[in-house]
Tab-separated table of C-alpha atoms in Angstrom:
chain	number	residue	atom	x	y	z
A	5	MET	CA	-47.311	160.729	120.990
A	6	PRO	CA	-45.642	158.130	118.702
A	7	ASN	CA	-47.765	155.773	116.601
A	8	ASP	CA	-48.223	152.144	117.717
A	9	LEU	CA	-47.172	152.869	121.297
A	10	SER	CA	-48.999	150.250	123.393
A	11	SER	CA	-49.763	152.647	126.242
A	12	ALA	CA	-51.103	155.399	123.942
A	13	PRO	CA	-54.836	154.477	124.189
A	14	MET	CA	-54.678	154.386	127.993
A	15	VAL	CA	-52.827	157.708	128.199
A	16	LEU	CA	-55.254	159.410	125.800
A	17	THR	CA	-58.266	158.003	127.673
A	18	LYS	CA	-57.002	159.330	130.993
A	19	LEU	CA	-56.239	162.696	129.432
A	20	MET	CA	-59.659	163.038	127.768
A	21	LYS	CA	-61.404	161.924	130.961
A	22	SER	CA	-60.099	165.007	132.758
A	23	VAL	CA	-61.153	167.282	129.892
A	24	PHE	CA	-64.712	166.004	129.599
A	25	SER	CA	-65.258	165.750	133.342
A	26	LEU	CA	-64.925	169.552	133.378
A	27	LEU	CA	-67.560	169.848	130.649
A	28	ARG	CA	-69.878	167.439	132.449
A	29	ARG	CA	-69.653	169.535	135.601
A	30	LYS	CA	-71.005	172.376	133.470
A	31	GLY	CA	-73.970	170.181	132.488
A	32	TYR	CA	-72.806	169.044	129.033
A	33	SER	CA	-73.273	165.350	128.206
A	34	SER	CA	-70.921	163.407	125.963
A	35	ILE	CA	-69.704	159.935	125.044
A	36	VAL	CA	-65.961	159.640	124.445
A	37	TYR	CA	-64.009	156.773	122.915
A	38	LEU	CA	-60.356	157.693	122.393
A	39	ASP	CA	-60.470	160.513	119.810
A	40	ASP	CA	-64.128	159.952	118.804
A	41	THR	CA	-66.660	162.047	120.682
A	42	LEU	CA	-70.453	162.216	120.592
A	43	LEU	CA	-71.980	165.352	122.115
A	44	LEU	CA	-75.544	165.141	123.441
A	45	GLY	CA	-78.331	167.551	124.308
A	46	ARG	CA	-82.073	167.582	124.916
A	47	SER	CA	-82.613	170.240	122.228
A	48	PHE	CA	-80.934	171.688	119.140
A	49	LEU	CA	-79.758	174.742	121.099
A	50	GLU	CA	-78.362	172.643	123.949
A	51	CYS	CA	-76.438	170.509	121.451
A	52	GLN	CA	-75.007	173.584	119.737
A	53	ASN	CA	-73.925	175.043	123.086
A	54	ASN	CA	-72.281	171.707	123.876
A	55	VAL	CA	-70.414	171.810	120.554
A	56	TYR	CA	-69.294	175.416	121.117
A	57	GLU	CA	-68.029	174.842	124.664
A	58	THR	CA	-66.291	171.580	123.762
A	59	LEU	CA	-64.517	173.063	120.740
A	60	LYS	CA	-63.488	176.088	122.782
A	61	LEU	CA	-62.002	173.984	125.588
A	62	LEU	CA	-60.217	171.536	123.290
A	63	SER	CA	-58.743	174.376	121.230
A	64	GLU	CA	-57.515	176.146	124.379
A	65	MET	CA	-55.779	172.914	125.415
A	66	GLY	CA	-53.973	172.638	122.089
A	67	PHE	CA	-56.068	169.965	120.380
A	68	VAL	CA	-56.617	170.359	116.623
A	69	ILE	CA	-60.173	169.643	115.414
A	70	HIS	CA	-60.428	168.061	111.957
A	71	PRO	CA	-63.387	169.817	110.263
A	72	GLY	CA	-63.645	167.234	107.489
A	73	LYS	CA	-64.121	164.418	109.985
A	74	SER	CA	-66.433	166.345	112.313
A	75	VAL	CA	-70.166	167.076	112.292
A	76	LEU	CA	-70.542	170.453	113.979
A	77	ILE	CA	-74.250	171.016	113.270
A	78	SER	CA	-76.636	169.236	115.619
A	79	SER	CA	-78.539	166.332	114.091
A	80	GLN	CA	-81.040	163.710	115.242
A	81	LYS	CA	-79.318	161.025	113.160
A	82	ILE	CA	-75.551	160.710	113.194
A	83	GLU	CA	-72.871	158.078	112.641
A	84	PHE	CA	-70.703	157.239	115.634
A	85	LEU	CA	-68.176	154.397	115.882
A	86	GLY	CA	-69.480	152.834	112.695
A	87	PHE	CA	-73.199	152.873	113.545
A	88	LEU	CA	-76.083	155.263	112.927
A	89	LEU	CA	-77.728	156.634	116.067
A	90	ASP	CA	-81.294	157.881	115.559
A	91	SER	CA	-82.618	159.926	118.491
A	92	ARG	CA	-86.114	160.134	116.985
A	93	LEU	CA	-86.544	156.365	116.780
A	94	MET	CA	-84.133	155.820	119.701
A	95	ARG	CA	-82.542	152.993	117.761
A	96	ILE	CA	-79.107	151.971	116.480
A	97	LEU	CA	-78.974	151.325	112.723
A	98	LEU	CA	-76.461	149.941	110.235
A	99	PRO	CA	-74.929	152.346	107.680
A	100	GLU	CA	-75.566	151.490	104.030
A	101	ARG	CA	-71.979	150.377	103.454
A	102	LYS	CA	-72.224	147.793	106.252
A	103	ILE	CA	-75.566	146.531	104.963
A	104	LYS	CA	-74.039	146.126	101.498
A	105	LYS	CA	-71.011	144.303	102.878
A	106	VAL	CA	-73.187	141.853	104.828
A	107	LEU	CA	-75.407	141.173	101.804
A	108	ASP	CA	-72.436	140.754	99.441
A	109	LEU	CA	-70.504	138.354	101.675
A	110	VAL	CA	-73.494	136.231	102.678
A	111	SER	CA	-74.855	136.051	99.117
A	112	LYS	CA	-71.455	135.027	97.779
A	113	ILE	CA	-71.091	132.213	100.293
A	114	LEU	CA	-74.620	130.903	99.703
A	115	ARG	CA	-74.101	130.776	95.924
A	116	GLN	CA	-71.156	128.390	96.272
A	117	GLU	CA	-71.417	124.621	96.723
A	118	SER	CA	-68.428	124.843	99.041
A	119	THR	CA	-66.268	127.640	100.439
A	120	THR	CA	-62.956	128.066	102.203
A	121	ILE	CA	-62.689	128.312	105.959
A	122	GLN	CA	-61.121	131.732	105.406
A	123	ASN	CA	-64.228	133.018	103.560
A	124	LEU	CA	-66.562	131.752	106.276
A	125	ALA	CA	-64.353	133.239	108.999
A	126	GLU	CA	-64.326	136.611	107.206
A	127	THR	CA	-68.111	136.553	106.862
A	128	LEU	CA	-68.565	135.683	110.530
A	129	GLY	CA	-66.246	138.521	111.518
A	130	VAL	CA	-68.379	141.013	109.592
A	131	LEU	CA	-71.597	139.608	111.067
A	132	VAL	CA	-70.246	139.851	114.626
A	133	SER	CA	-69.200	143.460	113.990
A	134	THR	CA	-72.871	144.348	113.339
A	135	PHE	CA	-74.175	142.939	116.648
A	136	PRO	CA	-74.653	146.350	118.352
A	137	ALA	CA	-77.229	147.266	115.678
A	138	VAL	CA	-78.944	143.900	115.035
A	139	GLU	CA	-81.550	142.598	117.462
A	140	LEU	CA	-81.182	138.860	118.234
A	141	ALA	CA	-78.030	138.625	116.088
A	142	PRO	CA	-76.171	136.291	118.509
A	143	LEU	CA	-78.850	133.641	117.896
A	144	TYR	CA	-78.041	133.449	114.188
A	145	TYR	CA	-74.336	132.798	113.826
A	146	ARG	CA	-73.400	130.012	116.248
A	147	LYS	CA	-74.025	127.084	113.881
A	148	ALA	CA	-71.724	128.723	111.359
A	149	LYS	CA	-69.118	129.457	114.034
A	150	SER	CA	-69.234	125.864	115.236
A	151	LEU	CA	-68.843	124.581	111.662
A	152	LYS	CA	-65.838	126.861	111.132
A	153	THR	CA	-64.199	125.709	114.379
A	154	GLN	CA	-64.715	122.016	113.586
A	155	ALA	CA	-63.490	122.397	110.004
A	156	LEU	CA	-60.397	124.317	111.109
A	157	LYS	CA	-59.581	121.633	113.659
A	158	HIS	CA	-60.043	118.894	111.044
A	159	ALA	CA	-57.841	120.841	108.582
A	160	LYS	CA	-55.163	121.326	111.255
A	161	GLY	CA	-55.343	125.098	111.103
A	162	ASP	CA	-55.360	125.456	107.320
A	163	PHE	CA	-57.717	128.348	106.510
A	164	ALA	CA	-57.433	127.558	102.786
A	165	ALA	CA	-59.189	124.204	103.291
A	166	ARG	CA	-62.728	123.945	101.964
A	167	LEU	CA	-65.955	123.041	103.723
A	168	THR	CA	-69.597	122.495	102.782
A	169	LEU	CA	-72.336	124.450	104.523
A	170	THR	CA	-74.855	122.415	106.493
A	171	SER	CA	-78.609	123.066	106.266
A	172	ASP	CA	-78.568	124.752	109.700
A	173	VAL	CA	-75.798	127.133	108.640
A	174	ILE	CA	-77.624	127.949	105.391
A	175	LEU	CA	-80.754	128.855	107.390
A	176	GLU	CA	-78.695	131.132	109.651
A	177	LEU	CA	-77.127	132.957	106.708
A	178	GLN	CA	-80.492	133.313	104.969
A	179	TRP	CA	-81.807	135.020	108.114
A	180	TRP	CA	-79.132	137.695	107.670
A	181	LEU	CA	-80.182	138.231	104.064
A	182	ASN	CA	-83.779	138.744	105.192
A	183	ILE	CA	-83.113	141.248	107.965
A	184	ALA	CA	-80.026	143.187	106.809
A	185	ASN	CA	-81.931	146.026	105.121
A	186	HIS	CA	-84.147	146.783	108.117
A	187	ALA	CA	-81.986	145.662	111.049
A	188	SER	CA	-81.900	147.873	114.140
A	189	LYS	CA	-81.609	147.716	117.910
A	190	ALA	CA	-83.122	149.832	120.670
A	191	ILE	CA	-80.770	152.297	122.346
A	192	GLU	CA	-82.634	151.801	125.625
A	193	PRO	CA	-84.603	148.695	126.656
A	194	ARG	CA	-88.355	149.027	126.947
A	195	SER	CA	-90.007	149.239	130.361
A	196	ILE	CA	-90.151	146.027	132.368
A	197	ASP	CA	-93.485	144.184	132.381
A	198	LYS	CA	-92.556	141.219	134.564
A	199	TYR	CA	-89.754	140.498	137.019
A	200	LEU	CA	-88.802	136.885	137.723
A	201	CYS	CA	-86.231	135.612	140.208
A	202	SER	CA	-85.055	132.027	140.216
A	203	ASP	CA	-82.858	129.892	142.412
A	204	ALA	CA	-81.611	126.348	142.238
A	205	PHE	CA	-80.068	123.961	144.702
A	206	LYS	CA	-79.100	120.324	144.579
A	207	LEU	CA	-82.572	119.072	145.505
A	208	GLY	CA	-84.807	121.371	143.460
A	209	TRP	CA	-85.688	124.799	142.077
A	210	ALA	CA	-87.831	127.739	143.222
A	211	PRO	CA	-88.761	130.710	140.969
A	212	VAL	CA	-90.616	133.801	142.214
A	213	ASP	CA	-92.761	136.295	140.282
A	214	GLU	CA	-91.730	139.517	142.036
A	215	TYR	CA	-94.759	141.499	140.790
A	216	SER	CA	-97.488	139.082	141.910
A	217	MET	CA	-95.321	137.450	144.617
A	218	LYS	CA	-96.354	134.033	143.356
A	219	THR	CA	-93.901	131.194	143.900
A	220	ALA	CA	-93.351	127.730	142.498
A	221	THR	CA	-91.162	124.826	143.534
A	222	GLY	CA	-90.014	121.592	141.995
A	223	GLU	CA	-87.587	118.746	142.553
A	224	TRP	CA	-84.833	117.598	140.244
A	225	SER	CA	-84.918	114.108	138.831
A	226	SER	CA	-82.270	111.633	139.965
A	227	GLU	CA	-80.368	112.305	136.733
A	228	GLU	CA	-80.606	116.096	137.086
A	229	LYS	CA	-79.268	115.997	140.631
A	230	GLY	CA	-75.926	114.989	139.166
A	231	PHE	CA	-75.732	118.034	136.868
A	232	ASP	CA	-73.333	120.904	137.491
A	233	ILE	CA	-74.867	123.740	139.542
A	234	ASN	CA	-74.454	126.129	136.584
A	235	VAL	CA	-76.671	123.870	134.478
A	236	LEU	CA	-79.256	123.645	137.270
A	237	GLU	CA	-79.329	127.420	137.784
A	238	THR	CA	-79.871	128.004	134.066
A	239	LYS	CA	-82.581	125.363	133.895
A	240	ALA	CA	-84.270	126.915	136.926
A	241	VAL	CA	-84.636	130.154	134.946
A	242	TYR	CA	-86.192	128.217	132.069
A	243	LEU	CA	-88.621	126.438	134.386
A	244	GLY	CA	-89.521	129.758	136.028
A	245	LEU	CA	-90.427	131.173	132.611
A	246	LYS	CA	-92.556	128.114	131.909
A	247	CYS	CA	-94.392	128.635	135.208
A	248	PHE	CA	-95.040	132.389	135.004
A	249	ALA	CA	-94.482	133.537	131.405
A	250	GLN	CA	-95.378	130.612	129.160
A	251	ASP	CA	-98.418	132.210	127.516
A	252	ILE	CA	-97.381	135.875	127.316
A	253	LYS	CA	-96.079	137.612	124.163
A	254	ASP	CA	-94.422	140.934	123.345
A	255	THR	CA	-93.492	141.356	127.005
A	256	HIS	CA	-90.255	142.536	128.612
A	257	VAL	CA	-89.343	140.041	131.332
A	258	ARG	CA	-86.377	140.823	133.558
A	259	LEU	CA	-84.700	137.714	134.935
A	260	CYS	CA	-82.806	137.632	138.199
A	261	SER	CA	-80.278	134.947	139.110
A	262	ASP	CA	-77.465	134.835	141.646
A	263	ASN	CA	-75.354	132.648	139.346
A	264	ILE	CA	-72.916	134.672	137.215
A	265	THR	CA	-72.570	131.893	134.632
A	266	THR	CA	-76.333	131.837	134.105
A	267	VAL	CA	-76.464	135.625	133.841
A	268	ALA	CA	-73.649	135.668	131.253
A	269	TYR	CA	-75.244	132.813	129.295
A	270	ILE	CA	-78.592	134.626	129.071
A	271	ASN	CA	-77.104	138.051	128.304
A	272	LYS	CA	-75.066	136.534	125.460
A	273	MET	CA	-78.133	134.605	124.217
A	274	GLY	CA	-76.411	131.273	124.728
A	275	GLU	CA	-73.024	130.014	123.602
A	276	THR	CA	-71.444	127.929	120.849
A	277	LYS	CA	-70.719	124.822	122.934
């Protein structure tokens, strides 16, 4: 298949889907992204059998396995798609090279009285690339992203223009310096301790604690009644948490809303606007 062909990723994905569906029918688990594959097993022996059967099938189909880029001995800690997966801790970790890059870029920007929009944009790009392995990361980059967007607009698209970091942006970047060396993220979420459903309508709001079946209701103020329904639905979730989860800590609360904008807003931990 020629390089840079736009349809190549789709064709390869469809092709590999057929190959690995056969292996899955035999009971072998795997995660496939284009030509990167992670083979899984509940034990060392099961992993090795998975490796053997996968290599055998791929070789029979004419694929060439690159030994220098492959890990053929089962391990409980392995790098996949740029992140370390630890099956003992069940967490996603950053490789040392990514930690170093984050620390170098953030430290460099903080040492300067001012920086270019290009430097800030590059730093933000690296920070965003670490999100899969950094818990709460989306909460600590939006001030910087907003500053970059405003500065770029003011400079009429000139990335070489300079800007000065605000105190809020400095605090965000310092957070990254503090957590980079021990950042991680759970592969699977912890068990749910509380389940809250919320609903909003033009007159008021009504959350429900699904475990205790307790309910609460409230009316919107005259000003709030004029808000967009997406704003009301999101605020209803907040008010539900204040009613049923205000005093609890270290608890996994699952939130339920029938508004897709609210769900997206919460899952993304807010937005820049």
